[in-house]
Rosetta silent file (secondary structure, phi, psi, omega in degrees, C-alpha in Angstrom):
SEQUENCE: MTSQRNISEFILLGLSYDQSIQIFCFVIFLLCYVALLAGNLLILISIRCSSLFHQPMYYFLIHLSLIDICYTSTVTPKLIGDLLVERKTISYDNCMLQVFTMHFFGGIEIFILTAMAFDRYAAICKPLHYVIIMNRTRCNLLVLAAWAGGAIHAFPLFSTAIGLPFCGPNEIDHYFCDIFPLLKVACTDTYITGVLVIAFSGMVSLVTFIVLSFSYGIILFTLRNLSTEGRRKALSTCWSHITVVILFFGPAIFIYLRPPTTFPEDKIFALFYTIIAPMFNPLIYTLRNSEMKKAVRKVWCPSVFSKEACN
SCORE:     score description
SCORE:     0.000 S_00000001
   1 L     0.000  -34.341 -177.506 -148.952   15.302 -100.008 S_00000001
   2 H   -62.873  -35.441 -178.184 -145.408   14.057 -100.585 S_00000001
   3 H   -70.029  -15.712 -177.765 -146.545   10.426 -100.569 S_00000001
   4 H   -95.768    0.658 -179.183 -148.974   11.167 -103.411 S_00000001
   5 E  -147.179  149.609  176.127 -146.387   12.484 -105.857 S_00000001
   6 L  -127.170   26.562  176.404 -142.893   11.666 -106.995 S_00000001
   7 L  -122.361  149.064  179.999 -142.281   14.755 -109.115 S_00000001
   8 L  -113.706   -8.377  179.623 -140.826   18.084 -108.057 S_00000001
   9 E  -153.509  161.478  175.268 -141.500   20.086 -111.225 S_00000001
  10 E  -115.525  151.856  174.910 -143.683   20.261 -114.317 S_00000001
  11 E  -104.286  120.829  178.068 -142.638   20.875 -117.905 S_00000001
  12 E   -89.925  127.246 -178.967 -144.750   23.487 -119.686 S_00000001
  13 L   -79.314  -16.696  173.848 -145.103   22.860 -123.416 S_00000001
  14 L    74.366 -164.381 -175.434 -145.891   26.537 -124.032 S_00000001
  15 L   -84.863  -34.654 -175.368 -147.606   28.125 -127.010 S_00000001
  16 L  -156.859  155.238  175.429 -145.500   26.736 -129.871 S_00000001
  17 L   -91.119  -16.015 -176.553 -142.490   24.561 -130.676 S_00000001
  18 L   -75.363  123.194 -176.345 -141.370   26.850 -133.527 S_00000001
  19 H   -64.118  -40.188 -179.173 -138.428   29.014 -132.404 S_00000001
  20 H   -66.389  -38.104  177.121 -139.232   31.878 -134.775 S_00000001
  21 H   -66.397  -37.781  178.776 -142.837   31.979 -133.545 S_00000001
  22 H   -64.408  -40.680  177.817 -141.595   32.005 -129.951 S_00000001
  23 H   -64.144  -43.173  177.816 -139.331   35.002 -130.642 S_00000001
  24 H   -60.376  -45.219  179.330 -142.234   36.808 -132.318 S_00000001
  25 H   -64.914  -35.706  178.129 -144.505   36.026 -129.349 S_00000001
  26 H   -59.213  -47.427 -179.522 -141.802   37.195 -126.944 S_00000001
  27 H   -63.704  -46.589 -177.734 -141.695   40.642 -128.563 S_00000001
  28 H   -62.393  -48.855 -175.617 -145.499   40.910 -128.793 S_00000001
  29 H   -72.206  -30.057  174.923 -146.214   39.783 -125.226 S_00000001
  30 H   -64.482  -45.022  177.424 -143.409   41.900 -123.783 S_00000001
  31 H   -63.578  -41.019  178.818 -144.909   44.973 -125.456 S_00000001
  32 H   -62.511  -41.995 -178.462 -148.392   43.932 -124.294 S_00000001
  33 H   -67.741  -41.160  177.140 -147.215   43.499 -120.706 S_00000001
  34 H   -63.478  -43.274  178.374 -145.445   46.870 -120.673 S_00000001
  35 H   -63.860  -39.300  178.633 -148.558   48.516 -122.156 S_00000001
  36 H   -61.878  -48.499  179.849 -150.724   46.728 -119.598 S_00000001
  37 H   -63.713  -45.813 -178.092 -148.619   47.920 -116.661 S_00000001
  38 H   -64.154  -44.339 -177.840 -148.324   51.462 -118.013 S_00000001
  39 H   -65.488  -45.214 -178.593 -152.028   51.758 -118.838 S_00000001
  40 H   -71.651  -35.852  175.223 -153.311   50.418 -115.537 S_00000001
  41 H   -66.722  -35.360  176.029 -150.799   52.439 -113.516 S_00000001
  42 H   -59.922  -44.359  178.576 -151.891   55.507 -115.495 S_00000001
  43 H   -65.477  -45.659 -179.713 -155.491   54.875 -114.443 S_00000001
  44 H   -56.029  -52.500 -175.386 -154.515   54.208 -110.824 S_00000001
  45 H   -70.348  -41.131 -177.812 -152.478   57.377 -110.415 S_00000001
  46 H   -62.892  -43.996  179.935 -154.794   59.604 -112.463 S_00000001
  47 H   -70.799  -42.594 -176.850 -157.891   58.659 -110.475 S_00000001
  48 H   -65.007  -29.934 -177.418 -156.134   58.701 -107.103 S_00000001
  49 L   -97.236   11.634  179.659 -154.749   62.191 -107.738 S_00000001
  50 L  -128.862  174.249  179.947 -158.020   63.665 -109.023 S_00000001
  51 H   -71.084  -13.116  179.166 -161.515   64.301 -107.725 S_00000001
  52 H   -62.323  -22.232 -178.121 -162.733   61.193 -109.596 S_00000001
  53 H   -58.870  -25.775 -177.160 -161.497   59.102 -106.652 S_00000001
  54 H   -87.256   -3.911  176.706 -164.593   60.134 -104.693 S_00000001
  55 L   -93.781  132.230 -175.315 -166.955   58.819 -107.361 S_00000001
  56 H   -53.387  -43.167 -176.246 -167.963   55.151 -106.881 S_00000001
  57 H   -60.118  -42.528 -178.285 -167.451   54.109 -110.515 S_00000001
  58 H   -78.527  -25.426  173.186 -163.847   55.331 -110.561 S_00000001
  59 H   -63.781  -42.846  176.357 -163.239   53.972 -107.073 S_00000001
  60 H   -68.865  -35.294 -179.266 -164.103   50.527 -108.440 S_00000001
  61 H   -64.356  -35.209  174.857 -162.035   51.209 -111.558 S_00000001
  62 H   -59.364  -46.664 -179.488 -158.949   51.763 -109.374 S_00000001
  63 H   -66.768  -36.273  177.910 -159.455   48.332 -107.818 S_00000001
  64 H   -63.550  -42.693  179.042 -160.060   46.762 -111.239 S_00000001
  65 H   -64.596  -40.950  178.035 -156.770   48.182 -112.530 S_00000001
  66 H   -62.471  -44.567 -179.825 -154.916   46.945 -109.447 S_00000001
  67 H   -67.001  -37.833  177.422 -156.389   43.465 -109.819 S_00000001
  68 H   -58.623  -42.897  178.825 -155.580   43.429 -113.552 S_00000001
  69 H   -63.396  -46.976 -179.741 -151.916   44.086 -112.732 S_00000001
  70 H   -65.736  -42.445 -175.424 -151.826   41.370 -110.059 S_00000001
  71 H   -63.172  -51.831 -177.244 -153.847   38.911 -112.135 S_00000001
  72 H   -72.675  -24.837 -179.823 -151.794   39.074 -115.309 S_00000001
  73 H   -73.049  -12.580  175.389 -148.503   39.208 -113.360 S_00000001
  74 L   -75.738  -17.162 -174.320 -149.147   35.697 -112.057 S_00000001
  75 L  -123.717  -47.632 -167.932 -148.776   34.358 -115.609 S_00000001
  76 H   -62.478  -47.120  178.922 -147.309   36.831 -118.099 S_00000001
  77 H   -57.561  -40.383  177.765 -143.736   37.322 -116.755 S_00000001
  78 H   -64.284  -42.344  178.029 -143.277   33.538 -116.627 S_00000001
  79 H   -60.843  -46.559 -178.712 -144.687   33.208 -120.159 S_00000001
  80 H   -62.200  -44.144  179.117 -142.362   35.906 -121.514 S_00000001
  81 H   -65.259  -38.589 -178.778 -139.306   34.336 -119.865 S_00000001
  82 H   -67.263  -25.672 -179.647 -140.191   30.842 -121.073 S_00000001
  83 L   -67.614  -14.271 -179.773 -140.347   32.016 -124.688 S_00000001
  84 L   -99.841   -4.657 -178.658 -136.563   32.516 -124.564 S_00000001
  85 L  -118.669  153.830 -178.467 -135.669   29.071 -123.203 S_00000001
  86 L   -79.171  -42.377 -177.922 -135.956   25.645 -124.768 S_00000001
  87 L  -105.374  112.290 -175.254 -136.983   23.733 -121.629 S_00000001
  88 L   -99.798  110.688 -177.718 -139.837   25.432 -119.815 S_00000001
  89 E  -123.380  157.592  174.429 -140.197   24.182 -116.253 S_00000001
  90 E  -144.994  134.087 -178.216 -142.086   25.242 -113.155 S_00000001
  91 E   -67.768  158.442  179.733 -141.646   23.796 -109.682 S_00000001
  92 H   -57.916  -46.286 -178.380 -144.513   21.949 -108.030 S_00000001
  93 H   -62.862  -43.919  179.325 -144.879   24.624 -105.337 S_00000001
  94 H   -67.481  -32.174  177.362 -144.885   27.488 -107.858 S_00000001
  95 H   -64.746  -46.364  178.527 -147.367   25.596 -109.992 S_00000001
  96 H   -65.022  -37.635  177.251 -149.780   25.254 -107.075 S_00000001
  97 H   -63.689  -38.583  179.592 -149.234   28.918 -106.183 S_00000001
  98 H   -65.558  -40.133  176.676 -150.056   29.872 -109.762 S_00000001
  99 H   -58.951  -46.283 -177.592 -153.316   27.905 -109.630 S_00000001
 100 H   -65.850  -51.116 -174.996 -154.328   29.722 -106.443 S_00000001
 101 H   -66.106  -36.377  177.973 -153.344   33.254 -107.480 S_00000001
 102 H   -58.947  -49.337 -176.911 -154.898   32.905 -110.943 S_00000001
 103 H   -78.786  -26.329  176.841 -158.285   31.943 -109.568 S_00000001
 104 H   -67.404  -55.106 -179.182 -158.026   34.268 -106.558 S_00000001
 105 H   -70.670  -33.330  175.714 -157.396   37.419 -108.588 S_00000001
 106 H   -63.774  -40.378  176.950 -159.653   36.192 -111.397 S_00000001
 107 H   -63.933  -42.306  178.109 -162.480   35.725 -108.878 S_00000001
 108 H   -60.814  -42.901  179.929 -161.918   39.215 -107.474 S_00000001
 109 H   -60.475  -41.326  178.462 -162.076   40.659 -111.002 S_00000001
 110 H   -58.285  -45.675 -176.098 -165.393   38.913 -111.621 S_00000001
 111 H   -77.299  -27.878  173.750 -166.943   40.408 -108.487 S_00000001
 112 H   -66.350  -42.697  176.553 -165.429   43.874 -109.085 S_00000001
 113 H   -61.285  -36.316  176.852 -167.051   43.881 -112.534 S_00000001
 114 H   -66.305  -41.700  177.592 -170.330   42.894 -110.845 S_00000001
 115 H   -62.848  -38.337  178.559 -169.970   45.787 -108.376 S_00000001
 116 H   -66.740  -36.400  176.415 -169.365   48.159 -111.298 S_00000001
 117 H   -66.032  -40.926  176.994 -172.541   46.894 -112.991 S_00000001
 118 H   -62.120  -40.348  178.194 -174.488   47.492 -109.757 S_00000001
 119 H   -61.372  -45.020  179.923 -173.046   51.014 -109.598 S_00000001
 120 H   -66.769  -36.374  176.969 -174.186   51.783 -113.172 S_00000001
 121 H   -61.423  -45.809  179.737 -177.617   50.315 -112.407 S_00000001
 122 H   -64.763  -39.880 -176.871 -177.984   52.587 -109.358 S_00000001
 123 H   -68.314  -37.594 -174.124 -176.727   55.639 -111.265 S_00000001
 124 H   -94.840  -38.917 -175.983 -179.042   55.216 -114.264 S_00000001
 125 H   -92.047  -22.874  179.442 -182.092   53.447 -112.842 S_00000001
 126 L  -130.814   56.160 -172.307 -182.132   55.066 -109.363 S_00000001
 127 H   -62.051  -33.852 -177.800 -180.542   58.479 -109.952 S_00000001
 128 H   -71.174  -23.537 -179.166 -182.356   60.257 -107.089 S_00000001
 129 H  -108.514    7.058 -172.931 -181.116   57.694 -104.560 S_00000001
 130 H   -59.167  -45.960 -177.208 -177.695   57.102 -106.099 S_00000001
 131 H   -62.032  -37.037  179.579 -175.676   59.066 -103.528 S_00000001
 132 H   -73.837  -43.370 -177.388 -177.372   57.205 -100.687 S_00000001
 133 H   -65.403  -47.039 -174.871 -177.153   53.770 -102.322 S_00000001
 134 L  -102.947   52.464  174.145 -173.501   54.064 -103.382 S_00000001
 135 L   -73.633  166.679 -173.197 -172.027   55.752 -100.323 S_00000001
 136 H   -63.822  -34.152  178.129 -168.364   55.101  -99.529 S_00000001
 137 H   -60.676  -44.849  179.622 -169.170   52.591  -96.778 S_00000001
 138 H   -67.294  -37.224  177.121 -171.159   50.446  -99.213 S_00000001
 139 H   -61.052  -44.198  177.887 -168.423   50.755 -101.837 S_00000001
 140 H   -61.684  -39.813  179.227 -165.855   49.534  -99.305 S_00000001
 141 H   -66.205  -38.347  178.661 -168.105   46.619  -98.383 S_00000001
 142 H   -65.733  -40.363  177.294 -168.528   45.665 -102.043 S_00000001
 143 H   -65.516  -43.519  178.051 -164.751   45.691 -102.559 S_00000001
 144 H   -61.778  -40.722  177.949 -164.262   43.640  -99.387 S_00000001
 145 H   -63.983  -35.618  178.219 -166.926   41.207 -100.592 S_00000001
 146 H   -64.000  -43.051  177.915 -165.094   40.922 -103.934 S_00000001
 147 H   -65.390  -41.412  177.834 -161.855   39.942 -102.159 S_00000001
 148 H   -65.192  -40.298  177.568 -163.733   37.460  -99.975 S_00000001
 149 H   -63.416  -37.803  176.852 -165.487   36.067 -103.059 S_00000001
 150 H   -62.847  -40.222  178.724 -162.133   35.633 -104.801 S_00000001
 151 H   -67.357  -43.289  179.252 -160.825   33.644 -101.828 S_00000001
 152 H   -63.235  -34.875  178.695 -163.966   31.489 -101.663 S_00000001
 153 H   -71.773  -38.331 -171.178 -163.628   30.827 -105.383 S_00000001
 154 H   -82.567  -38.436 -172.489 -159.898   30.011 -105.278 S_00000001
 155 H   -61.617  -44.300  177.425 -159.488   27.835 -102.186 S_00000001
 156 H   -61.228  -39.510  178.970 -161.609   24.833 -103.355 S_00000001
 157 H   -68.338  -39.559  176.510 -159.786   24.783 -106.709 S_00000001
 158 H   -63.550  -43.326  178.736 -156.420   25.111 -104.965 S_00000001
 159 H   -62.803  -38.505  176.957 -157.351   22.300 -102.568 S_00000001
 160 H   -62.870  -45.851 -178.003 -158.377   20.149 -105.532 S_00000001
 161 H   -65.540  -43.785 -175.402 -155.076   20.783 -107.335 S_00000001
 162 H   -74.079  -17.535  178.289 -152.871   20.218 -104.305 S_00000001
 163 L   -90.344   -2.610 -179.596 -154.699   16.988 -103.482 S_00000001
 164 L   -76.677  138.782  175.488 -154.058   15.424 -106.891 S_00000001
 165 L   -85.479  131.923  179.089 -151.514   12.583 -107.054 S_00000001
 166 E  -123.284  119.051 -179.751 -148.767   13.059 -109.663 S_00000001
 167 L  -129.741   15.328 -179.841 -146.518   10.160 -110.525 S_00000001
 168 L   101.611  145.107    0.971 -145.639   11.024 -114.134 S_00000001
 169 L   -72.137  167.746 -177.461 -145.800   12.173 -116.864 S_00000001
 170 L  -120.893   22.674  178.678 -145.202   15.754 -115.828 S_00000001
 171 E   -91.952  124.421  179.177 -145.708   17.598 -119.142 S_00000001
 172 E  -106.586  120.549 -178.176 -148.476   20.216 -119.098 S_00000001
 173 L   -82.329   68.319 -179.927 -149.788   21.228 -122.514 S_00000001
 174 L  -163.060  175.458  176.464 -150.221   24.887 -121.576 S_00000001
 175 L  -103.823    1.021  172.237 -148.174   27.997 -120.814 S_00000001
 176 L  -152.624  167.489 -179.528 -149.273   28.142 -117.159 S_00000001
 177 L   -81.964  122.475  174.927 -150.607   25.818 -114.478 S_00000001
 178 L  -136.442  167.302 -168.988 -154.388   25.525 -114.491 S_00000001
 179 H   -66.683  -43.406 -178.126 -156.770   23.003 -113.044 S_00000001
 180 H   -67.490  -45.351  174.581 -157.827   21.180 -116.246 S_00000001
 181 H   -59.948  -33.556  177.673 -154.279   20.642 -117.604 S_00000001
 182 H   -70.409  -37.517  176.958 -153.300   19.353 -114.148 S_00000001
 183 H   -61.187  -32.666 -177.498 -156.231   16.938 -114.099 S_00000001
 184 H   -68.016  -31.019 -177.484 -154.964   15.556 -117.408 S_00000001
 185 H  -101.873    0.144  177.544 -151.552   14.553 -115.985 S_00000001
 186 L   -71.549  142.991 -177.518 -152.776   13.331 -112.577 S_00000001
 187 L   -94.341   61.775  175.474 -152.361    9.579 -112.086 S_00000001
 188 L  -162.630  166.855  176.758 -155.932    8.896 -110.973 S_00000001
 189 L   -74.057  117.579 -173.898 -159.444    8.990 -112.375 S_00000001
 190 L  -112.532   14.925 -176.212 -160.310   12.706 -112.403 S_00000001
 191 H   -62.299  -49.307 -178.790 -163.692   12.669 -114.151 S_00000001
 192 H   -63.468  -40.406  177.697 -165.731   13.356 -111.012 S_00000001
 193 H   -61.194  -41.737  178.750 -163.207   15.980 -109.919 S_00000001
 194 H   -62.878  -40.634  177.718 -163.495   17.643 -113.316 S_00000001
 195 H   -62.837  -40.048  178.691 -167.290   17.739 -113.067 S_00000001
 196 H   -65.925  -37.713  177.092 -167.024   19.374 -109.631 S_00000001
 197 H   -63.107  -43.106  177.468 -164.611   21.975 -111.030 S_00000001
 198 H   -61.203  -45.852 -178.368 -167.105   22.763 -113.810 S_00000001
 199 H   -61.803  -33.991 -176.631 -169.949   22.998 -111.310 S_00000001
 200 H   -89.838  -54.523 -174.156 -167.980   25.380 -109.126 S_00000001
 201 H   -81.280  -48.430 -178.465 -165.784   27.437 -111.445 S_00000001
 202 H   -64.401  -42.139 -179.193 -167.687   27.266 -114.725 S_00000001
 203 H   -69.277  -32.409  175.135 -171.070   27.930 -113.156 S_00000001
 204 H   -60.204  -45.992  179.657 -169.699   30.914 -111.221 S_00000001
 205 H   -64.546  -44.238 -176.890 -168.576   32.464 -114.507 S_00000001
 206 H   -66.321  -48.249 -178.694 -171.832   31.630 -116.292 S_00000001
 207 H   -62.419  -42.531  178.842 -174.160   32.844 -113.520 S_00000001
 208 H   -63.377  -41.329  178.948 -172.156   36.050 -113.085 S_00000001
 209 H   -63.312  -40.864  178.476 -172.207   36.657 -116.838 S_00000001
 210 H   -64.211  -44.001  178.626 -175.990   36.142 -116.928 S_00000001
 211 H   -61.313  -44.437  178.911 -176.467   38.529 -113.994 S_00000001
 212 H   -63.691  -43.104  179.984 -174.262   41.135 -115.661 S_00000001
 213 H   -63.206  -41.986  179.020 -176.052   40.736 -119.001 S_00000001
 214 H   -64.237  -41.876 -179.663 -179.440   41.079 -117.298 S_00000001
 215 H   -62.656  -48.023 -179.511 -178.273   44.173 -115.387 S_00000001
 216 H   -70.015  -27.110  173.777 -176.950   45.913 -118.472 S_00000001
 217 H   -63.129  -44.825  177.249 -180.102   44.901 -120.342 S_00000001
 218 H   -62.852  -41.905 -179.790 -182.198   46.748 -117.738 S_00000001
 219 H   -62.047  -47.754 -179.717 -179.836   49.717 -117.903 S_00000001
 220 H   -63.836  -34.799  177.390 -180.031   49.946 -121.702 S_00000001
 221 H   -66.992  -37.098 -178.542 -183.824   49.640 -121.533 S_00000001
 222 H   -71.690  -25.085 -175.623 -183.974   52.478 -118.982 S_00000001
 223 H   -62.124  -19.874 -177.970 -181.851   54.773 -121.163 S_00000001
 224 H   -66.068  -18.789 -179.646 -184.816   55.484 -123.431 S_00000001
 225 H   -87.460   -6.263 -177.647 -186.202   57.750 -120.677 S_00000001
 226 L   -89.664  165.207  175.226 -183.103   59.954 -120.565 S_00000001
 227 L   -70.088  167.967 -179.151 -182.320   63.056 -122.555 S_00000001
 228 H   -59.698  -44.052 -179.945 -180.162   62.777 -125.670 S_00000001
 229 H   -67.041  -43.074  178.650 -177.081   64.079 -123.829 S_00000001
 230 H   -64.621  -37.781  178.943 -177.718   61.865 -120.804 S_00000001
 231 H   -66.907  -40.497 -179.834 -178.253   58.845 -123.053 S_00000001
 232 H   -64.242  -44.176 -179.195 -175.020   59.523 -124.941 S_00000001
 233 H   -66.349  -43.498 -179.407 -172.980   59.853 -121.753 S_00000001
 234 H   -66.829  -40.202  179.343 -174.509   56.757 -120.140 S_00000001
 235 H   -64.154  -38.503  178.887 -174.079   54.685 -123.304 S_00000001
 236 H   -58.875  -44.171  179.173 -170.409   55.660 -123.534 S_00000001
 237 H   -69.895  -45.890 -175.455 -169.794   54.314 -120.020 S_00000001
 238 H   -66.108  -39.995  179.624 -171.993   51.220 -120.359 S_00000001
 239 H   -65.639  -31.401  175.050 -170.513   50.106 -123.669 S_00000001
 240 H   -62.723  -46.322 -179.574 -167.058   50.307 -122.105 S_00000001
 241 H   -64.349  -43.857 -177.723 -168.197   48.013 -119.287 S_00000001
 242 H   -63.687  -40.163  178.145 -169.974   45.624 -121.660 S_00000001
 243 H   -60.260  -45.051  179.153 -166.883   45.349 -123.885 S_00000001
 244 H   -62.505  -43.289 -179.524 -164.719   44.432 -120.881 S_00000001
 245 H   -60.882  -44.357 -179.169 -167.266   41.856 -119.682 S_00000001
 246 H   -65.985  -43.757 -179.954 -167.404   40.148 -123.100 S_00000001
 247 H   -61.563  -36.404 -176.173 -163.602   40.070 -123.494 S_00000001
 248 H   -84.754  -47.414 -171.504 -163.160   38.514 -120.060 S_00000001
 249 H   -80.758  -32.047 -177.664 -166.145   36.183 -119.700 S_00000001
 250 H   -55.490  -58.866  179.206 -166.431   34.841 -123.257 S_00000001
 251 H   -64.553  -36.418 -178.820 -163.154   32.857 -123.295 S_00000001
 252 H   -63.518  -42.286  178.779 -163.439   31.941 -119.590 S_00000001
 253 H   -66.061  -38.964  178.899 -166.880   30.377 -120.085 S_00000001
 254 H   -59.713  -38.949 -175.281 -165.630   28.495 -123.161 S_00000001
 255 H   -82.029  -41.644 -170.449 -162.804   26.905 -121.158 S_00000001
 256 H   -97.027  -11.462 -178.674 -164.435   26.223 -117.791 S_00000001
 257 L  -113.436   68.672  178.870 -168.017   25.379 -118.755 S_00000001
 258 L  -163.556  170.982  177.752 -167.623   22.177 -120.743 S_00000001
 259 L   -52.222  143.934 -174.834 -166.665   18.518 -120.156 S_00000001
 260 L   -66.789   84.894  177.809 -163.368   18.249 -118.204 S_00000001
 261 L  -148.812  175.478  179.184 -160.920   18.047 -121.078 S_00000001
 262 L  -127.651  151.079  176.824 -158.384   20.260 -122.847 S_00000001
 263 L  -128.997  154.583  177.269 -158.005   21.415 -126.443 S_00000001
 264 L   -58.680  -30.546 -179.139 -155.051   23.065 -128.223 S_00000001
 265 L   -68.848  -16.236 -178.383 -157.257   26.138 -128.744 S_00000001
 266 H   -57.689  -36.303 -178.062 -157.484   26.628 -124.963 S_00000001
 267 H   -66.004  -35.737  178.186 -154.107   28.356 -124.940 S_00000001
 268 H   -69.593  -45.435  179.763 -155.300   30.929 -127.469 S_00000001
 269 H   -64.938  -35.141  179.957 -158.540   31.595 -125.599 S_00000001
 270 H   -64.364  -28.923  178.073 -156.636   31.845 -122.307 S_00000001
 271 H   -60.345  -30.610 -177.504 -154.592   34.693 -123.770 S_00000001
 272 H   -65.300  -45.687 -176.240 -157.771   36.785 -123.896 S_00000001
 273 H   -92.812   -9.178  176.630 -158.481   36.742 -120.171 S_00000001
 274 H   -97.812  -28.940 -175.955 -154.875   36.601 -118.961 S_00000001
 275 H  -128.138  -53.153 -169.849 -153.261   39.249 -121.207 S_00000001
 276 H   -66.238  -51.168 -179.890 -155.482   40.812 -123.863 S_00000001
 277 H   -60.692  -47.940  176.964 -158.482   41.885 -121.731 S_00000001
 278 H   -61.545  -28.994  178.890 -156.322   43.388 -118.930 S_00000001
 279 H   -73.668  -38.528 -177.525 -154.279   45.217 -121.578 S_00000001
 280 H   -80.473  -19.664 -178.826 -157.314   46.691 -123.329 S_00000001
 281 H   -52.338  -49.272  179.660 -159.133   47.702 -120.121 S_00000001
 282 H   -60.418  -40.364  179.167 -157.214   51.003 -119.752 S_00000001
 283 H   -64.802  -43.425 -178.008 -157.815   51.887 -123.419 S_00000001
 284 H   -63.291  -42.085 -174.895 -161.501   51.009 -123.196 S_00000001
 285 H   -82.390  -18.983 -178.942 -162.066   53.008 -120.033 S_00000001
 286 H   -98.635  -45.593 -175.814 -160.025   56.075 -121.040 S_00000001
 287 H   -68.235  -26.381 -178.445 -160.611   56.524 -124.761 S_00000001
 288 L  -102.167    9.593 -175.141 -164.412   56.231 -124.389 S_00000001
 289 L  -129.766  110.710 -176.480 -164.654   58.300 -121.207 S_00000001
 290 H   -66.517  -36.584  179.544 -164.360   62.088 -121.350 S_00000001
 291 H   -65.191  -38.806  179.351 -164.045   62.446 -117.554 S_00000001
 292 H   -68.217  -42.408  178.192 -161.172   59.967 -117.483 S_00000001
 293 H   -63.343  -38.679  178.250 -159.380   61.710 -120.359 S_00000001
 294 H   -64.891  -40.936  179.604 -159.826   65.046 -118.583 S_00000001
 295 H   -66.161  -38.651  178.721 -158.397   63.610 -115.347 S_00000001
 296 H   -63.189  -46.102  178.996 -155.373   62.173 -117.193 S_00000001
 297 H   -63.432  -39.011 -177.440 -154.624   65.524 -118.813 S_00000001
 298 H   -67.254  -38.620 -177.479 -155.081   67.349 -115.494 S_00000001
 299 H   -79.127  -43.572 -171.705 -152.722   65.036 -113.584 S_00000001
 300 H   -96.853  -21.858  177.853 -150.040   64.476 -116.219 S_00000001
 301 L  -132.110   63.760 -174.605 -150.203   67.722 -118.232 S_00000001
 302 H   -61.204  -35.895 -179.017 -151.323   70.362 -115.717 S_00000001
 303 H   -66.941  -42.868  177.988 -149.891   73.302 -117.697 S_00000001
 304 H   -64.603  -42.153 -179.258 -151.712   72.249 -120.880 S_00000001
 305 H   -62.710  -40.647 -179.646 -154.897   71.628 -118.913 S_00000001
 306 H   -62.929  -40.889  178.513 -154.677   75.087 -117.284 S_00000001
 307 H   -64.704  -41.052  178.608 -154.346   76.764 -120.694 S_00000001
 308 H   -64.902  -39.286 -179.749 -157.349   74.836 -122.011 S_00000001
 309 H   -65.714  -38.033  179.372 -159.396   75.768 -118.944 S_00000001
 310 H   -66.799  -38.432  179.977 -158.522   79.452 -119.394 S_00000001
 311 L   -71.952    0.000    0.000 -159.517   79.350 -123.028 S_00000001
């Protein structure tokens, strides 16, 4: 690998050259990151310390929150720190590590969301067999499959990135290392490589999104057979899942399912699946879910919860 490159670091151009905009973004993203960590840790602890942990949907939600923390932490701390410095650099090794971890945790998130859709399908469309279908052994296997799927998704992209020759320039027009910006600065013809990345990464996102959309379509169609109360409760949960899927997959499909090139707008769209979606996940899953709100109150405000239960 050393013979194919003569650079030891990359220069990240970041989100903006304007110093005042960078300071504004620093404050906003710092608050977003703190909210993201606090919200996802709140979900993790609340579910783990309550009876919800034994329910498949919340078991998957714990893993989703954990992955959200890991996923956004591969990018956001570096972004926040870079907003305070004029020259934003990242070493070659850290850049390659960022490519791997981004796609590894991003792949896991995709498959966890798929497992959650399967869980809702079983709960609403096969209610009499739900306990048998979604037993803890199967839940563990689905989580294990999600981690394996993340690795299978990440390793080819990592191998592609680490095999690229870099001989200058070393400026990446982004705020983190990703495969398309790296293809742009590689000193070789990368068209075929870019097409392969689209076929592998972009198609994974598109096919998964189609499967999820089809699954939730069946679920929403099945809801007409439920009672008014059952329909209201199921819709509350499903709309939360659908909102998360749209926030995550929409920008990802826009970036990875197109000719291998980059646009200035990519950095804005990337913010959605690296920061905004993981930050909103806790709000979406708690504010629209009465069981989750009850568990939060029970774990964090036990005295208040006890008084409410008595009343």
